[in-house]
Every structure is written in structure tokens, then in C-alpha cells.
Amino acid sequence: MNKKIINVAIVGVTGYGGLELLRLLHNHPTVHVVSIHNTSTDSEEISISYPHLKSMYKITPTPFDPVHIMQSADLVFFATSSGVSKDLAQPFIESNFPVIDLSGDFRLNATDYKTWYKKAPATQALLDQANYSLADFYQNDRHYIANPGCYATATLLALAPLAQQQLLDQENIIIDAKSGLSGAGKSLNLSSHFVNVNENFSMYKPNQHQHIPEITQQLKQWQPDVNHIQFTTSLLPINRGIFVSAYVKLNKQVSADTLQDIFETTYQDKPFIRIMPKDHLPNIKQVVGTNFADIGLTYNPDTKYLTIVSVIDNMIKGAAGQAIQNMNHLFNLDETTGLQLIAQYA
Amino acid sequence: MNKKIINVAIVGVTGYGGLELLRLLHNHPTVHVVSIHNTSTDSEEISISYPHLKSMYKITPTPFDPVHIMQSADLVFFATSSGVSKDLAQPFIESNFPVIDLSGDFRLNATDYKTWYKKAPATQALLDQANYSLADFYQNDRHYIANPGCYATATLLALAPLAQQQLLDQENIIIDAKSGLSGAGKSLNLSSHFVNVNENFSMYKPNQHQHIPEITQQLKQWQPDVNHIQFTTSLLPINRGIFVSAYVKLNKQVSADTLQDIFETTYQDKPFIRIMPKDHLPNIKQVVGTNFADIGLTYNPDTKYLTIVSVIDNMIKGAAGQAIQNMNHLFNLDETTGLQLIAQYA
Amino acid sequence: MNKKIINVAIVGVTGYGGLELLRLLHNHPTVHVVSIHNTSTDSEEISISYPHLKSMYKITPTPFDPVHIMQSADLVFFATSSGVSKDLAQPFIESNFPVIDLSGDFRLNATDYKTWYKKAPATQALLDQANYSLADFYQNDRHYIANPGCYATATLLALAPLAQQQLLDQENIIIDAKSGLSGAGKSLNLSSHFVNVNENFSMYKPNQHQHIPEITQQLKQWQPDVNHIQFTTSLLPINRGIFVSAYVKLNKQVSADTLQDIFETTYQDKPFIRIMPKDHLPNIKQVVGTNFADIGLTYNPDTKYLTIVSVIDNMIKGAAGQAIQNMNHLFNLDETTGLQLIAQYA
Amino acid sequence: MNKKIINVAIVGVTGYGGLELLRLLHNHPTVHVVSIHNTSTDSEEISISYPHLKSMYKITPTPFDPVHIMQSADLVFFATSSGVSKDLAQPFIESNFPVIDLSGDFRLNATDYKTWYKKAPATQALLDQANYSLADFYQNDRHYIANPGCYATATLLALAPLAQQQLLDQENIIIDAKSGLSGAGKSLNLSSHFVNVNENFSMYKPNQHQHIPEITQQLKQWQPDVNHIQFTTSLLPINRGIFVSAYVKLNKQVSADTLQDIFETTYQDKPFIRIMPKDHLPNIKQVVGTNFADIGLTYNPDTKYLTIVSVIDNMIKGAAGQAIQNMNHLFNLDETTGLQLIAQYA
């Protein structure tokens, strides 16, 4: 293992993604957080506002200064809300400075971004310098990594084996995705008020979630005839975890055993993807707190639908953990470095 | 309104369904609970074991005695686990005595029961005396009412308008149903242990839930070419509520506005079914504590899938409330009697 | 029972207390809600913003107009936040028009209000026209009823039997009170964000909660030497319910059996107070959804501390239910009218 | 740091404590788990029954054999239920083999054990070979370490600074302790059923919890005049975490600032104890997932009561984490080795 210390800066440190980066990087053996930045004007030591960090970090947010960051750090993480990094990233891109962007700003082309995020996009020239990088299929050749969205990660990992084998019946890809509340971030609104979430379950943005184009764009690279997916998202009354139920038909007949084989083969060298035994489905708790994606399948011969369940921790595999995994790749470390985490059983 | 008092007996009173019947019947203006029975040998006053009933009920379970029940009561509710009423119901059926059975024992024909419940069924002769009765489409002509299952109720109400119009594309009826824990009953097992349920979400019995044949049997009556549905069930970490997400294709082109009209028209005279405005979807909390089923729809022109969301309280609309609604019909009361309940907002 | 219809107006109808009044009053046999009012400018039919009310209420908030309210209604409920009714109540008080005020504005004298609420109080002249009325000890002689706070209700009911017998050791009255989130109301802040509440427990306002003076003021009326209580409040990750653990020493030796007797005797004619058998303690669920306060006690001969547990539904017994109970008293109805509610067991 | 590998065996590996040891030890740099044992006859690879361990452990429980354990391991953890280790420990004690016992079997003298656990105790001779070791005050001189109970840990850490300064008024030590469900272990009973716990809060074993004698025994060592505490325990509807609210009077007048100083001084060199600023109280979430105990205090000059809040993760600081901390001490490692964990913020 490369023992050289990697100095990193984190922009947007007081959002959920930034705080999770701080937490996970604390146990990364070769990373040092040299500076943290947020978009507000907070400037007290971070453990004062975030007492869970007390005695673990003694660091104060400083104003965002790209030149200074490039002098003192080896990589910058953007853990900002959508619409922020597109305005801040240019100096890093122009300097070929390594960036891992957890936001959606560099995941789509300019047209799709405008359509789905309803905001002005970065210029296409800048976007062309970024690579969308699902860390388990890492094959990056650029310095700017657009880290995938949480729903997109869970969904793509569920469909990759079939898409890569050109097996999806593109008219019948139905995704019913559910997420814990941390996926919605820190913002205060009626839909994050405890009383509205607890003992409730609700679907939101049906057919309109901004992760849809990110998913179809990647699926298309694997299986070019896939144009659209039926995709809904719902809120689970839990803090963490994504549960994707995918119901798909195949474009030719494949036995259940062969399907199981295809999944096991696709992921046999991927340390973070665990395929359950045939007809066993994973639950959310077995991955919360980890960088794993656990996947199970069961085939219904009557309806010809294959049910695929894929579960991840939205804050780790779906955000900060995958970002670190991408960073490990970028710096030629073993991809599991700092990410060997086991879920709490109780 | 008929002011004559209806005397009822409840068998299986200490299960969740029986306790919910007690609770709801307390506010029914013309029902009196004359006797309660359970399958164990408990014989202390019910409020001793169930202190929430203190000062509301002063009644002690007595041994099950069909002759005595038929003498003292006008109707019996079976709120027993599956496999019980099939052995106890015969004297009532032979006497044409009114029964409302909340269990699954009289919902299916003998063959389907054996296949899906993996138990010996009642004789077909007895089964032929029972009527499966979705209370909102009540058209019963028998004394033995098989009250529908909770998942079946939410699913059938979501699909009825389309099936009745012969609009379902029978190859693409996908139901992703989720339920709170009370649906699984009182039994103690790993999957009902708090630590395993809380902060978790898991799918169980995919393609194998015993409500599947009940749903297809009813759908077929409406639209004969429907043979199977893709149906999965998951556990939500909440006490009550069912959320059905149905993704269906139609067998001909129908505009989104027309679909909305079809739902509104089908249910315009049904006091317990509330159709949300177009593209608005209901959440679980707006029906918990009530006998309502709230339904919303949204159409995706890209995938040609219609998403239908249907929510109910599994213990009320999915069990005890619907049983009382069926009882109201049977005794020619207004079907809403005793069931005018509003959900808690907070 | 008096069958004359009571017309009521509700001010502050879109807060939790107002919505709960609407819900409960729907089942009150002799109440009709003639008008609703809120402090914002909302003016659409209430079931549009609050779909849980659909088909149950068809009423639209109108501007607050005291003259019109006094013409069309027999009583007005203020379900407003603190600081509102003190400015709106004057015309009702001057007309001796019946008011039940769920807020804290008329519970304290002017000095205490200023100290604990940190707001300008109503004039002492107005305050003198109001009666603080714990509904289970109703002895009101004024038209303006200050309905007690939720914590105060649960605490006072736990201590009343001892205070009325002059038994409290005033130096050692320790109250550790916990409440579900609905007690904190609808406002959006970090402490009501789902992710911060769920899987958490936190104490807030130790020794500073505004219900403290309300409690000591009432205790003092029963036992004049009581000057202060040790009182802390914590947030439970649940929607509803208050659990008060009171640890008290007595100012003379009394046997555990006698203590149990004192509680049973004090409450023997109070339909909403249920005393558990000796050494049995109630839990929150047995009262949620009801107007009951359930109380249990257990004495520790080693430490000489008596533990008293008192549980209520903060939205019902602690707010809207008690308000209706007070209204029933004011209109000489049976106090249980419209409030015969049983808790959900599952 | 000592880089020599410590080989450990775990008895009772499939209980919550054992699984948590496995999880935490995976990230301990110098520990290797050589064998695992359980009391049932399970003998499949552990990740088959516990899929969250898949790809992290490849180990199968083997029959308990003390001779073999002493040959292959350097230390054994007992993570068994109470009543087990007292029968299994003798060969280890006789061989002076290092044991860390997470159960209650060796925490009390024989008489107290019999009284509070209602089971036959180990012989006093064996008990005399064990040391009760609160890891943050480690001063062990024996090979058999009785690891403290979860409630005892949180309570003792809250009271230690005062007891060590002889400041407690022994007649007024009131502890209201609350725990998440994992504290009750895996066993299936009504009180662990999801529906009974969720949206509920209940007190259990008031004045009877078996951690009481463990607490008084230790307090007495610090302040000999302490004979009893007023101690109740309640169940929080969360998976993890203990919240202790302690209300104490002091036996002489001490200013709030001095009290704060005493706490800060007592714990200044204890890496796992974090004292909050004066009048700031910690919440559960800031320690869940960590080995920290966070403590805050606030003094009430009216009542003369000091409120102390102490929070821990019952599975880590209250069980497996403290066991590892004790092991680190025993093997002269830095006590924080393998335990540098940060709580999840979201």
C-alpha cells in the first residue's frame, strides 16, 4: 500500500455528506483532512456546533479559496448541494487538480441537467472534463470525478449484470426505490418534520427524480437500446438506507440459475458487492454503516418478472463511502482502504 | 337507521383483529358485544390483561360454544388465525347463522387454500356457503362473509376501476405492497423483534403471499383474462398502514384524464374511497385510524406505466373496520355507521 | 343529556391543537363547528391542505371577527400559539362569552407569564377573568377557561392525591417528564427534523420549562408549602404521549398500601383517571388516542422514595380532549361526551 | 504500540454482545479472533446465519473446550447470558488465563448475586479471583475481569466525580435511566415485539434492576457512606443508547462552576469521557456507534438539585467496547486502540 499521506480539503463540510466524509476519513490510514469549508460564514471550531466530533477533530472552517486549496491539498471533495460546485469547480478543472464531486452538478450533460435540475448547468466544456464514476466499475481517466447519486448507485448495481449482457427488456424496467430520510439532507421542511415522517410512508417525485437521467445514461452505455425506466422514490421512516425493488422482464428466456450465475460472475471480483444465495433477499440493516451493496434475486415463472433487491447505505455507498472508494482508485490504493466496515447487528 | 341492538360474539378476541373489533364496536351505536372467546384458556376479565380496555369493557372470555352463541347473539365474528374457523364454522353455516370471518379460511376454493396456506381446507360444500365480500362492492347473498385480507383490500381497490373496465394489460400488473408490523400479528419471532424491524425494511414471501390468489380470483371476476399478478410484500418499520404501489400497463391507449375520470366515477358513491386529485398521491398517515382507502394516480407517457398508490389502515379497512362495514350491510344499516373516523394529523 | 347543539368556533385551526379539536369534535354528538380561523391568510377549503379531512369537513377558514363569532357561535376555542390569544381575547371577556383557551396566555399571573414566556402578558384585569381549569377537578365559575398545559396535566394528576392530603415533602419533588414530538408543535427547526429526533433522546429546557410555574401554582393551592419542583423535560422519538416519572418523598410515614388507597379514593369518581394495581406502572400506548390519564405507583422502602408514573396523550388529555371535557362541564353535559375513546392495542 | 497479535476466543458469539465484539475487533489492529463458540449447536459458518458478516469473517462456531481455548488463544471473552460463565469459568481462573466477562456473573459477591439475579452464584472463592473493572478507572490486578453492566457504566461515570470527592448526599441520589432495546438482548417476548415497543415508552423493574447492587458497591468504594440509590429503568423505542438522568443533592454547598470543574478535572485524562460545557446536555445520538460517555450538568439553585446527564452506546461503552478497552489495558496497549469511533451525525 502506498503510505504517502493524501491531504484533502472538503467543501460543504456541514452538510450530511461532508460530515460523513469527516467521519469515514478519520479511519482512513493515509488521508489527512487539511482544510474544511462551508457555504455559510460559520467560523467556530467544528466540534462546537457538532459535539459528536469533539476530541476527534480540532479544525475550523475557512473561507473557500481554490488557490490555497490547490497549494495545501492533493484532492478536494465537493459535498455541496446541487448548483454549487458548477460555479466553484472551474479553477480546479483548469489546473487538472483532482476533484471528487458528491453533488449532481457534473453527472449529466448540460441539456439533461437543465431539464431535471431546473437550474443553469455548467458549461458543456467543463462538463466534458468530468467522468461519471460508479466506483465498483471504475475506469476513470479524468481528474474530475462525478460521484453517482444514492438511488442511481443502488439501481445501477442491481441492473448492471443484465444490462452488460444486453438482457433487459427495455419496455419493462420498473424500479420502486425507497430511502431513509438522510437522503433528503438537512433542510427543514414539512416533509422532514418528525411528526410527518414517523409512522408514515410516502412516494415523492414519481417519474421526476433527478437520478433518472443519470441511471438511463449509464444503462445506455451498457445496453444501448435502453431509453427509459419506470422509476419512483419513496421515503422510509428511518435515518439511513436505500432499498431498491426492481421488477424487470428479460428480452430472452434465461433460467433462474443462469441469472444467479450472471450476477455472481459480474461481481466476483468486486469486494463491496455481495450477492445473496438464490431466492434470498437482503434487508437494509445488513448494509447500513458499510460500503457494501447487497443484492438478491428471485424469478417468477408465472409472470416472467425477475425481482431484484439491492440495498445500500445512502450516506456511505451512496455518497461519502463511494467517494472515498473513487479516491482510493484515483490514488492507486486498494479500493477497500478505510472502508472495511461491518453493519451493526443490533 | 335501524335502532334495534345487534348482539355480537367475537371469537379470537385477544388477537390484534379481535382487540380492534372490541375497540371499534365500542363506538358503534347499535352493537352490543355479548360474549368473547379465545383459543387459549384465559379466563380473567379482559381489562386485566389488556389495561387499555379498563373502564371501557367489563367482560370475561368464555369457552367457545356455538349453540350458546347462536342463542345469545345475532352474529359472530371470527378474528382467529388461519386454520381455526374452518374447523369451528360448520354449526353456524348449517344454521344459516350470520358469520363474518376475518381469517383467510373461507376466501379461496379448497385447492387454492391448500396450495397457498399449506393446510387442509374446509370442505368445498362449506366453502360454497361463503361469500368473499369486498365491503365497498358489497353484493352479498349469503350468511357467511369471508372478509378480505388487508393486502388484497388495498390492491383490489387500486385495480378495480381498471379491471371493471377491462383495461388491464394482464402481462404487466406489478404490485409492490408494504405493510406495518401489526399486519403480521402478535406472534413472537425474529422478524417481529423490535431490533430487527426498527431502522430496517425487508421484503418477504415474494410471489408467495397467500393474498395473491384472493386478488387474482376477484380480478378475474371483473376482467376474466387476468391470470396472474407480480406481487411482493415488504415490512415497514411502523405499527399500522398498508401502502400499495401498483405499476400497470393498459391494454389500450387511454388518456391520463380519462383514467382519473374512471377512478372518480367508479368510487363516486363509495363513502370510504377517496380519490386524490390527478398526480397527487396519498400517504399512509392520512388513513391510519380510519376506514378510508385513499387512492392517487400518475401516468408516465414515456414508459406507458400508470402508477397507482392505494393506502389503508390494515387493522381497520384491512380487517376489523371492513368487517363492521360488511356487518352494517348485512343488517341494512348505513355502511358508515360506527366508522366515521378521522386520521390523527399529529 | 342536553341535546341542544353547541355551535363552536376554532381560532388557530391549522395548528396541531386545532386540527385535533376538529378531529375529536366530529364525533361529539351535540357540537357543530360553525367557523374556523387561522392566523395566516389561507383561505382554501381545509381538506385541500389537509387531505385527511376530506369528506369529513367541508369548511373554509374565514378572517377572525369576534363580533361575528359571538353572533354565530356559543363558544370559541383558542388553539393558538402562546402570545396570540392575549391580544385577541378582550372582546370575548368583556362580553362574558365562553372561551376555552388551549394556549398558555391566561394560565399564569402577569409577572410569572413575563418571566417564563418572555413576552408581554395580558393585563392583570383580563387575567383575573380567567380560570385555570384542570378538567378532572373542574370547579369553574368564569367564562374564560385556561386549559392546562400537557406536561402540567400529567404532573398535576400524578401529584394531586398527595398534595391534597398535604403529604408532599416539598424539598424532594422530582419530575422527569418525557413527551412525544407533537408536543413541540408544527414549527420547523433542527430539533424537529426527523433525522435529529429518530433514534435519539434529548433533554431540553431543564428547570426552565414554562409549565413549571403552572404546576407549582396549582400545587400550592392544594398544599400551600410547596414552592418549587425539580422538573426536566425530554423528547421521545414518538409522535404522541407524555410519560411523567415522579420521584417524591413524603413529609410523614405512610404505608405503600395507604398511598395506593389515597390515589384510588381521590380518583374513584373521575372517569378519565385510571389507577393501576399497586406496583404496576402504565405505559404510553395504553392511553394514546384517548382522554385517559393512567397512573401507577411503587414505593421503595430503602430510599423512601415513591415513584409515580403518569401517562397521557398530550394532544388529547393534554390539549384538545381536556378542552372538550372542560366544554362539557361548562355546558353541563356529561364530561365524557364525545370522549369515550379506546387506545389502539396494535 | 505493541504489535504482537493477540489471539482471542469469544464464547456466546451469537448474542448481541458477541456479534458486537466481532464487529469491533475486526478493526482492532492487533487482535485476531481464533475461535468462536456458542451455547446452541449451530455449526454453520457464521456469515450464513448473519449475512452482515459476509466477506468479513469466514469462521464457524466450534464446541466450547477450555483446554483448547487456552492453547490457541491469549484471552477469552464471555459474551454469554447471566448464569453461564459462572459454570464455565473455573478452568480459566485456575490457570490464571485472561478472561473478560461481559455478563453479570462475576460482578457481585455471592450473596448479592443470589438476591438480585435469583440464581445460584459462583463460589465466593472463584468470585474473589475476579475484578470489577470500569475501564476508564482501570486499576486491575487480576486475570479475570468482570466488565460492568451498561446502566452501571453510564450511572457510575455520571456520579464518580462527586463520589470520589465525598460530595453525594446519600439520601437523595435519584437515577432515571433509559435504554434502547438492544440492551434487553435477543430474546423474544412481548416486551421486545415491535408493535409493543414502537411509539411506546415503559418503565420496568423499578427498584429491582440487577445493576443496582453493582452501582452501590462501586459508589461505596469511592464514598463509603452511600448505601442505596433510587434507580429506575425504562425502555426507549430505539435500538441503541442509554440516557441516564441523575438528580442529586450534595452534602455541602458547592457552586455550579466548581461542580463543572470537578467533572472536567476528574476526566481530563480520560480519552473516552467528554464533558459538555456548563448547562449543555448531551443527547444519545452523539455517542451511538462510539466508546464515548458524554456528560453534562446543570444546577438548580431553587431546588438544590444538580441534574447530570450521561449518555453511552449500551453495546459499545456499555458492553463490547468497554471489554476491548479493558483488554487493551490488560495487554498494555493504548486504551483507545481499535476504538476511535465517531458517531453518525445523520
mmCIF file of N, CA and C in Angstrom, chain D residues 144-182:
data_model
loop_
_atom_site.group_PDB
_atom_site.id
_atom_site.type_symbol
_atom_site.label_atom_id
_atom_site.label_comp_id
_atom_site.label_asym_id
_atom_site.label_seq_id
_atom_site.Cartn_x
_atom_site.Cartn_y
_atom_site.Cartn_z
ATOM 1 N N TYR D 144 -9.069 -12.135 35.724
ATOM 2 C CA TYR D 144 -10.481 -12.268 35.391
ATOM 3 C C TYR D 144 -11.164 -10.912 35.575
ATOM 4 N N ILE D 145 -11.579 -10.329 34.477
ATOM 5 C CA ILE D 145 -12.199 -9.011 34.542
ATOM 6 C C ILE D 145 -13.704 -9.129 34.359
ATOM 7 N N ALA D 146 -14.436 -8.648 35.360
ATOM 8 C CA ALA D 146 -15.893 -8.544 35.231
ATOM 9 C C ALA D 146 -16.183 -7.187 34.622
ATOM 10 N N ASN D 147 -16.599 -7.225 33.375
ATOM 11 C CA ASN D 147 -16.888 -5.982 32.635
ATOM 12 C C ASN D 147 -18.224 -5.416 33.132
ATOM 13 N N PRO D 148 -18.284 -4.138 33.433
ATOM 14 C CA PRO D 148 -19.502 -3.576 34.032
ATOM 15 C C PRO D 148 -20.732 -3.664 33.132
ATOM 16 N N GLY D 149 -21.897 -3.594 33.756
ATOM 17 C CA GLY D 149 -23.157 -3.548 33.023
ATOM 18 C C GLY D 149 -23.352 -2.190 32.370
ATOM 19 N N CYS D 150 -24.250 -2.149 31.408
ATOM 20 C CA CYS D 150 -24.445 -0.932 30.618
ATOM 21 C C CYS D 150 -25.006 0.211 31.465
ATOM 22 N N TYR D 151 -26.097 -0.049 32.200
ATOM 23 C CA TYR D 151 -26.652 1.003 33.053
ATOM 24 C C TYR D 151 -25.642 1.422 34.117
ATOM 25 N N ALA D 152 -24.938 0.439 34.660
ATOM 26 C CA ALA D 152 -23.967 0.743 35.711
ATOM 27 C C ALA D 152 -22.869 1.658 35.180
ATOM 28 N N THR D 153 -22.424 1.383 33.964
ATOM 29 C CA THR D 153 -21.364 2.204 33.379
ATOM 30 C C THR D 153 -21.809 3.659 33.255
ATOM 31 N N ALA D 154 -22.979 3.858 32.654
ATOM 32 C CA ALA D 154 -23.448 5.238 32.446
ATOM 33 C C ALA D 154 -23.686 5.940 33.780
ATOM 34 N N THR D 155 -24.191 5.205 34.746
ATOM 35 C CA THR D 155 -24.504 5.812 36.038
ATOM 36 C C THR D 155 -23.235 6.108 36.835
ATOM 37 N N LEU D 156 -22.332 5.162 36.872
ATOM 38 C CA LEU D 156 -21.108 5.367 37.650
ATOM 39 C C LEU D 156 -20.272 6.509 37.077
ATOM 40 N N LEU D 157 -20.220 6.601 35.754
ATOM 41 C CA LEU D 157 -19.445 7.696 35.171
ATOM 42 C C LEU D 157 -20.092 9.042 35.492
ATOM 43 N N ALA D 158 -21.422 9.047 35.622
ATOM 44 C CA ALA D 158 -22.105 10.300 35.984
ATOM 45 C C ALA D 158 -21.838 10.703 37.422
ATOM 46 N N LEU D 159 -21.658 9.723 38.295
ATOM 47 C CA LEU D 159 -21.546 10.019 39.726
ATOM 48 C C LEU D 159 -20.113 10.006 40.251
ATOM 49 N N ALA D 160 -19.200 9.400 39.513
ATOM 50 C CA ALA D 160 -17.833 9.225 40.006
ATOM 51 C C ALA D 160 -17.192 10.514 40.526
ATOM 52 N N PRO D 161 -17.263 11.614 39.774
ATOM 53 C CA PRO D 161 -16.565 12.817 40.261
ATOM 54 C C PRO D 161 -17.080 13.270 41.630
ATOM 55 N N LEU D 162 -18.378 13.153 41.845
ATOM 56 C CA LEU D 162 -18.943 13.574 43.120
ATOM 57 C C LEU D 162 -18.613 12.576 44.217
ATOM 58 N N ALA D 163 -18.741 11.294 43.912
ATOM 59 C CA ALA D 163 -18.468 10.265 44.934
ATOM 60 C C ALA D 163 -17.000 10.281 45.333
ATOM 61 N N GLN D 164 -16.141 10.461 44.352
ATOM 62 C CA GLN D 164 -14.713 10.471 44.672
ATOM 63 C C GLN D 164 -14.345 11.671 45.538
ATOM 64 N N GLN D 165 -15.163 12.737 45.446
ATOM 65 C CA GLN D 165 -14.933 13.904 46.304
ATOM 66 C C GLN D 165 -15.813 13.872 47.559
ATOM 67 N N GLN D 166 -16.474 12.734 47.800
ATOM 68 C CA GLN D 166 -17.327 12.583 49.007
ATOM 69 C C GLN D 166 -18.418 13.655 49.059
ATOM 70 N N LEU D 167 -18.991 13.948 47.912
ATOM 71 C CA LEU D 167 -19.940 15.058 47.863
ATOM 72 C C LEU D 167 -21.408 14.645 47.785
ATOM 73 N N LEU D 168 -21.666 13.379 47.576
ATOM 74 C CA LEU D 168 -23.061 12.973 47.409
ATOM 75 C C LEU D 168 -23.815 13.013 48.733
ATOM 76 N N ASP D 169 -25.017 13.566 48.667
ATOM 77 C CA ASP D 169 -25.948 13.441 49.794
ATOM 78 C C ASP D 169 -26.611 12.083 49.615
ATOM 79 N N GLN D 170 -26.232 11.134 50.436
ATOM 80 C CA GLN D 170 -26.607 9.752 50.149
ATOM 81 C C GLN D 170 -28.096 9.470 50.218
ATOM 82 N N GLU D 171 -28.862 10.386 50.764
ATOM 83 C CA GLU D 171 -30.316 10.149 50.809
ATOM 84 C C GLU D 171 -31.039 10.599 49.553
ATOM 85 N N ASN D 172 -30.347 11.296 48.686
ATOM 86 C CA ASN D 172 -31.036 11.858 47.524
ATOM 87 C C ASN D 172 -30.223 11.682 46.240
ATOM 88 N N ILE D 173 -30.095 10.425 45.865
ATOM 89 C CA ILE D 173 -29.428 10.081 44.602
ATOM 90 C C ILE D 173 -30.489 9.404 43.754
ATOM 91 N N ILE D 174 -31.033 10.149 42.811
ATOM 92 C CA ILE D 174 -32.160 9.629 42.030
ATOM 93 C C ILE D 174 -31.704 9.451 40.590
ATOM 94 N N ILE D 175 -31.838 8.218 40.113
ATOM 95 C CA ILE D 175 -31.404 7.902 38.748
ATOM 96 C C ILE D 175 -32.602 7.458 37.943
ATOM 97 N N ASP D 176 -32.887 8.188 36.881
ATOM 98 C CA ASP D 176 -33.924 7.792 35.932
ATOM 99 C C ASP D 176 -33.183 7.414 34.654
ATOM 100 N N ALA D 177 -33.029 6.096 34.434
ATOM 101 C CA ALA D 177 -32.212 5.606 33.316
ATOM 102 C C ALA D 177 -33.094 5.027 32.223
ATOM 103 N N LYS D 178 -32.699 5.319 30.962
ATOM 104 C CA LYS D 178 -33.481 4.831 29.824
ATOM 105 C C LYS D 178 -32.535 4.118 28.866
ATOM 106 N N SER D 179 -33.014 3.047 28.266
ATOM 107 C CA SER D 179 -32.159 2.303 27.339
ATOM 108 C C SER D 179 -32.894 1.929 26.080
ATOM 109 N N GLY D 180 -32.165 1.863 24.973
ATOM 110 C CA GLY D 180 -32.684 1.279 23.742
ATOM 111 C C GLY D 180 -32.850 -0.223 23.899
ATOM 112 N N LEU D 181 -33.535 -0.812 22.933
ATOM 113 C CA LEU D 181 -33.939 -2.209 23.059
ATOM 114 C C LEU D 181 -32.820 -3.217 23.004
ATOM 115 N N SER D 182 -31.710 -2.881 22.371
ATOM 116 C CA SER D 182 -30.647 -3.887 22.271
ATOM 117 C C SER D 182 -30.150 -4.265 23.652
#
